[in-house]
PDB file of C-alpha atoms in Angstrom:
ATOM      1  CA  MET A 105       0.000   0.000   0.000  1.00 85.00           C
ATOM      2  CA  LYS A 106       1.332   3.419  -0.938  1.00 92.00           C
ATOM      3  CA  ASN A 107       2.050   5.959   1.793  1.00 91.00           C
ATOM      4  CA  TRP A 108      -0.574   8.410   0.547  1.00 90.00           C
ATOM      5  CA  HIS A 109      -3.223   5.659   0.709  1.00 95.00           C
ATOM      6  CA  ILE A 110      -2.354   5.198   4.363  1.00 96.00           C
ATOM      7  CA  GLY A 111      -2.524   8.956   4.901  1.00 96.00           C
ATOM      8  CA  LEU A 112      -5.989   9.145   3.339  1.00 97.00           C
ATOM      9  CA  LEU A 113      -7.167   6.187   5.442  1.00 97.00           C
ATOM     10  CA  VAL A 114      -5.846   7.879   8.592  1.00 97.00           C
ATOM     11  CA  ALA A 115      -7.576  11.139   7.616  1.00 98.00           C
ATOM     12  CA  ALA A 116     -10.868   9.317   6.957  1.00 98.00           C
ATOM     13  CA  GLY A 117     -10.587   7.458  10.270  1.00 98.00           C
ATOM     14  CA  VAL A 118      -9.862  10.632  12.225  1.00 98.00           C
ATOM     15  CA  PHE A 119     -12.749  12.419  10.493  1.00 98.00           C
ATOM     16  CA  LEU A 120     -15.179   9.614  11.380  1.00 98.00           C
ATOM     17  CA  ILE A 121     -13.962   9.353  14.985  1.00 97.00           C
ATOM     18  CA  ASP A 122     -14.114  13.151  15.334  1.00 96.00           C
ATOM     19  CA  GLN A 123     -17.706  13.320  14.111  1.00 97.00           C
ATOM     20  CA  ALA A 124     -18.787  10.278  16.140  1.00 97.00           C
ATOM     21  CA  ALA A 125     -17.284  11.732  19.327  1.00 95.00           C
ATOM     22  CA  LYS A 126     -18.955  15.092  18.739  1.00 95.00           C
ATOM     23  CA  TYR A 127     -22.277  13.361  18.078  1.00 95.00           C
ATOM     24  CA  TYR A 128     -21.922  11.264  21.239  1.00 94.00           C
ATOM     25  CA  VAL A 129     -21.090  14.289  23.408  1.00 92.00           C
ATOM     26  CA  THR A 130     -23.895  16.466  22.047  1.00 91.00           C
ATOM     27  CA  GLY A 131     -26.424  13.671  21.494  1.00 91.00           C
ATOM     28  CA  PRO A 132     -26.596  10.644  23.818  1.00 93.00           C
ATOM     29  CA  LEU A 133     -24.573  12.292  26.613  1.00 91.00           C
ATOM     30  CA  GLY A 134     -26.754  15.396  26.412  1.00 89.00           C
ATOM     31  CA  LEU A 135     -23.878  17.844  26.807  1.00 89.00           C
ATOM     32  CA  ASP A 136     -25.278  20.153  24.134  1.00 84.00           C
ATOM     33  CA  VAL A 137     -25.722  23.098  26.503  1.00 81.00           C
ATOM     34  CA  GLN A 138     -22.855  25.600  26.899  1.00 69.00           C
ATOM     35  CA  ASP A 139     -20.640  24.550  29.842  1.00 67.00           C
ATOM     36  CA  ALA A 140     -22.520  21.295  30.534  1.00 80.00           C
ATOM     37  CA  SER A 141     -19.895  18.798  31.690  1.00 86.00           C
ATOM     38  CA  LEU A 142     -19.166  15.212  32.634  1.00 91.00           C
ATOM     39  CA  THR A 143     -16.105  14.288  34.699  1.00 92.00           C
ATOM     40  CA  VAL A 144     -14.189  11.399  33.128  1.00 94.00           C
ATOM     41  CA  LEU A 145     -10.973  11.595  35.181  1.00 95.00           C
ATOM     42  CA  PRO A 146      -9.862  13.962  37.944  1.00 94.00           C
ATOM     43  CA  VAL A 147      -7.963  15.939  35.289  1.00 94.00           C
ATOM     44  CA  PHE A 148     -10.296  15.462  32.307  1.00 93.00           C
ATOM     45  CA  ASP A 149     -13.918  16.436  31.679  1.00 91.00           C
ATOM     46  CA  LEU A 150     -16.180  16.354  28.667  1.00 91.00           C
ATOM     47  CA  ARG A 151     -17.522  19.919  28.411  1.00 87.00           C
ATOM     48  CA  PHE A 152     -19.434  21.272  25.390  1.00 87.00           C
ATOM     49  CA  VAL A 153     -18.221  24.584  23.976  1.00 83.00           C
ATOM     50  CA  LYS A 154     -19.202  26.329  20.740  1.00 84.00           C
ATOM     51  CA  ASN A 155     -15.864  27.441  19.318  1.00 84.00           C
ATOM     52  CA  VAL A 156     -16.558  30.244  16.845  1.00 83.00           C
ATOM     53  CA  GLY A 157     -12.867  31.133  16.502  1.00 75.00           C
ATOM     54  CA  VAL A 158      -9.718  29.416  15.346  1.00 71.00           C
ATOM     55  CA  SER A 159      -7.279  27.525  17.564  1.00 65.00           C
ATOM     56  CA  LEU A 160      -7.941  28.058  21.271  1.00 57.00           C
ATOM     57  CA  GLY A 161     -10.948  30.222  20.412  1.00 58.00           C
ATOM     58  CA  LEU A 162      -8.778  33.079  19.124  1.00 60.00           C
ATOM     59  CA  LEU A 163     -10.074  35.401  16.398  1.00 64.00           C
ATOM     60  CA  PRO A 164     -13.783  34.732  16.956  1.00 66.00           C
ATOM     61  CA  ALA A 165     -15.994  34.903  13.877  1.00 72.00           C
ATOM     62  CA  SER A 166     -18.400  37.702  14.728  1.00 75.00           C
ATOM     63  CA  GLY A 167     -20.637  37.225  11.700  1.00 81.00           C
ATOM     64  CA  ALA A 168     -21.441  35.141   8.644  1.00 84.00           C
ATOM     65  CA  THR A 169     -18.662  36.696   6.562  1.00 86.00           C
ATOM     66  CA  MET A 170     -15.999  35.832   9.160  1.00 85.00           C
ATOM     67  CA  ARG A 171     -17.457  32.331   9.539  1.00 87.00           C
ATOM     68  CA  TRP A 172     -17.124  31.630   5.827  1.00 91.00           C
ATOM     69  CA  LEU A 173     -13.667  33.194   5.715  1.00 88.00           C
ATOM     70  CA  LEU A 174     -12.637  30.750   8.464  1.00 89.00           C
ATOM     71  CA  VAL A 175     -14.134  27.887   6.433  1.00 92.00           C
ATOM     72  CA  LEU A 176     -12.118  29.032   3.396  1.00 93.00           C
ATOM     73  CA  LEU A 177      -8.949  29.475   5.464  1.00 91.00           C
ATOM     74  CA  THR A 178      -9.319  26.016   6.998  1.00 92.00           C
ATOM     75  CA  ALA A 179     -10.076  24.501   3.592  1.00 96.00           C
ATOM     76  CA  GLY A 180      -6.972  26.169   2.151  1.00 96.00           C
ATOM     77  CA  ILE A 181      -4.838  24.784   4.973  1.00 95.00           C
ATOM     78  CA  ALA A 182      -6.412  21.339   4.515  1.00 97.00           C
ATOM     79  CA  ALA A 183      -5.647  21.488   0.786  1.00 97.00           C
ATOM     80  CA  GLY A 184      -2.033  22.374   1.576  1.00 97.00           C
ATOM     81  CA  VAL A 185      -1.780  19.507   4.050  1.00 97.00           C
ATOM     82  CA  LEU A 186      -3.269  17.116   1.463  1.00 97.00           C
ATOM     83  CA  TRP A 187      -0.812  18.336  -1.185  1.00 97.00           C
ATOM     84  CA  TRP A 188       2.091  17.831   1.238  1.00 97.00           C
ATOM     85  CA  MET A 189       0.799  14.407   2.303  1.00 97.00           C
ATOM     86  CA  LEU A 190       0.505  13.187  -1.297  1.00 96.00           C
ATOM     87  CA  ARG A 191       4.164  14.086  -1.895  1.00 95.00           C
ATOM     88  CA  GLU A 192       5.665  13.059   1.437  1.00 95.00           C
ATOM     89  CA  LYS A 193       7.909   9.965   1.360  1.00 94.00           C
ATOM     90  CA  LYS A 194       8.270   9.250   5.090  1.00 95.00           C
ATOM     91  CA  ARG A 195       5.421   7.095   6.405  1.00 96.00           C
ATOM     92  CA  PRO A 196       5.377   8.606   9.939  1.00 96.00           C
ATOM     93  CA  ASP A 197       5.070  12.086   8.414  1.00 97.00           C
ATOM     94  CA  VAL A 198       2.262  10.912   6.123  1.00 97.00           C
ATOM     95  CA  ILE A 199       0.402   9.504   9.132  1.00 97.00           C
ATOM     96  CA  ALA A 200       0.865  12.758  11.052  1.00 97.00           C
ATOM     97  CA  LEU A 201      -0.415  14.768   8.086  1.00 97.00           C
ATOM     98  CA  GLY A 202      -3.396  12.406   7.836  1.00 97.00           C
ATOM     99  CA  LEU A 203      -4.208  13.142  11.484  1.00 97.00           C
ATOM    100  CA  VAL A 204      -4.127  16.885  10.812  1.00 97.00           C
ATOM    101  CA  LEU A 205      -6.180  16.555   7.626  1.00 97.00           C
ATOM    102  CA  GLY A 206      -8.882  14.449   9.302  1.00 98.00           C
ATOM    103  CA  GLY A 207      -9.255  16.963  12.131  1.00 95.00           C
ATOM    104  CA  ALA A 208      -9.382  19.900   9.720  1.00 95.00           C
ATOM    105  CA  LEU A 209     -12.101  18.214   7.650  1.00 97.00           C
ATOM    106  CA  GLY A 210     -14.156  17.580  10.796  1.00 96.00           C
ATOM    107  CA  ASN A 211     -13.864  21.239  11.768  1.00 94.00           C
ATOM    108  CA  ILE A 212     -14.821  22.375   8.265  1.00 95.00           C
ATOM    109  CA  LEU A 213     -17.959  20.241   8.415  1.00 97.00           C
ATOM    110  CA  ASP A 214     -18.841  21.584  11.885  1.00 95.00           C
ATOM    111  CA  ARG A 215     -18.374  25.213  10.920  1.00 93.00           C
ATOM    112  CA  THR A 216     -20.300  24.747   7.643  1.00 94.00           C
ATOM    113  CA  ARG A 217     -23.175  22.820   9.215  1.00 94.00           C
ATOM    114  CA  LEU A 218     -23.404  24.469  12.643  1.00 92.00           C
ATOM    115  CA  GLY A 219     -21.609  27.801  12.381  1.00 90.00           C
ATOM    116  CA  TYR A 220     -19.071  26.770  15.050  1.00 89.00           C
ATOM    117  CA  VAL A 221     -16.710  23.921  15.883  1.00 90.00           C
ATOM    118  CA  VAL A 222     -17.865  21.557  18.608  1.00 90.00           C
ATOM    119  CA  ASP A 223     -15.150  21.415  21.277  1.00 87.00           C
ATOM    120  CA  PHE A 224     -15.502  19.092  24.232  1.00 88.00           C
ATOM    121  CA  ALA A 225     -12.145  17.939  25.624  1.00 88.00           C
ATOM    122  CA  ASP A 226     -11.353  19.754  28.887  1.00 86.00           C
ATOM    123  CA  LEU A 227      -7.934  18.858  30.289  1.00 89.00           C
ATOM    124  CA  HIS A 228      -7.401  20.648  33.583  1.00 87.00           C
ATOM    125  CA  PHE A 229      -5.179  20.638  36.622  1.00 89.00           C
ATOM    126  CA  GLY A 230      -7.258  22.202  39.377  1.00 85.00           C
ATOM    127  CA  ASN A 231      -8.638  25.380  37.841  1.00 81.00           C
ATOM    128  CA  TRP A 232      -5.818  25.668  35.287  1.00 83.00           C
ATOM    129  CA  ARG A 233      -6.853  24.644  31.762  1.00 83.00           C
ATOM    130  CA  PRO A 234      -3.876  24.765  29.360  1.00 82.00           C
ATOM    131  CA  PHE A 235      -5.870  24.076  26.172  1.00 73.00           C
ATOM    132  CA  TRP A 236      -9.358  25.316  26.953  1.00 62.00           C
ATOM    133  CA  SER A 237     -10.684  26.741  23.711  1.00 48.00           C
ATOM    134  CA  SER A 238     -13.302  29.451  23.620  1.00 45.00           C
ATOM    135  CA  MET A 239     -12.005  30.760  26.942  1.00 45.00           C
ATOM    136  CA  TRP A 240     -10.463  33.847  25.342  1.00 40.00           C
ATOM    137  CA  PRO A 241     -10.863  36.252  26.969  1.00 38.00           C
ATOM    138  CA  MET A 242     -10.626  34.011  29.995  1.00 40.00           C
ATOM    139  CA  ARG A 243     -13.925  33.749  31.836  1.00 42.00           C
ATOM    140  CA  ARG A 244     -14.713  32.179  35.152  1.00 42.00           C
ATOM    141  CA  LEU A 245     -16.079  28.661  35.136  1.00 45.00           C
ATOM    142  CA  PRO A 246     -18.633  27.586  37.718  1.00 44.00           C
ATOM    143  CA  SER A 247     -17.029  27.051  41.122  1.00 41.00           C
ATOM    144  CA  ALA A 248     -17.827  23.332  41.015  1.00 43.00           C
ATOM    145  CA  CYS A 249     -15.033  22.813  38.474  1.00 39.00           C
TER     146      CYS A 249
END
């Protein structure tokens, strides 16, 4: 099997897992309300957030024009990642690019369909959350966290 076939399979797998996880969090688990949460581990919760920005909730899309510009930007990046993946010779790099591509495609679908990206992974150490998206500017979470 050629490396790029593996990359496309990885991207498809990540896309499907991404969408299934988002469905499970917002559907059967019922965490489809802003800041609804479920503790999985002492340092990890599932917590629904509508991410209208880019990475870590930066540059929020304040309207339809910004939303579609973010879709186009993400699609352009995904196209660049695909182009790179199709030409890459090293299998570990192809797999890594497939991971990125699958996640980008999931986010494009979210933003197109919903107007935001569904974020739900909340890694935290006490009240410190190193990767909490949509927390910019930082806002206080309920004291039960």
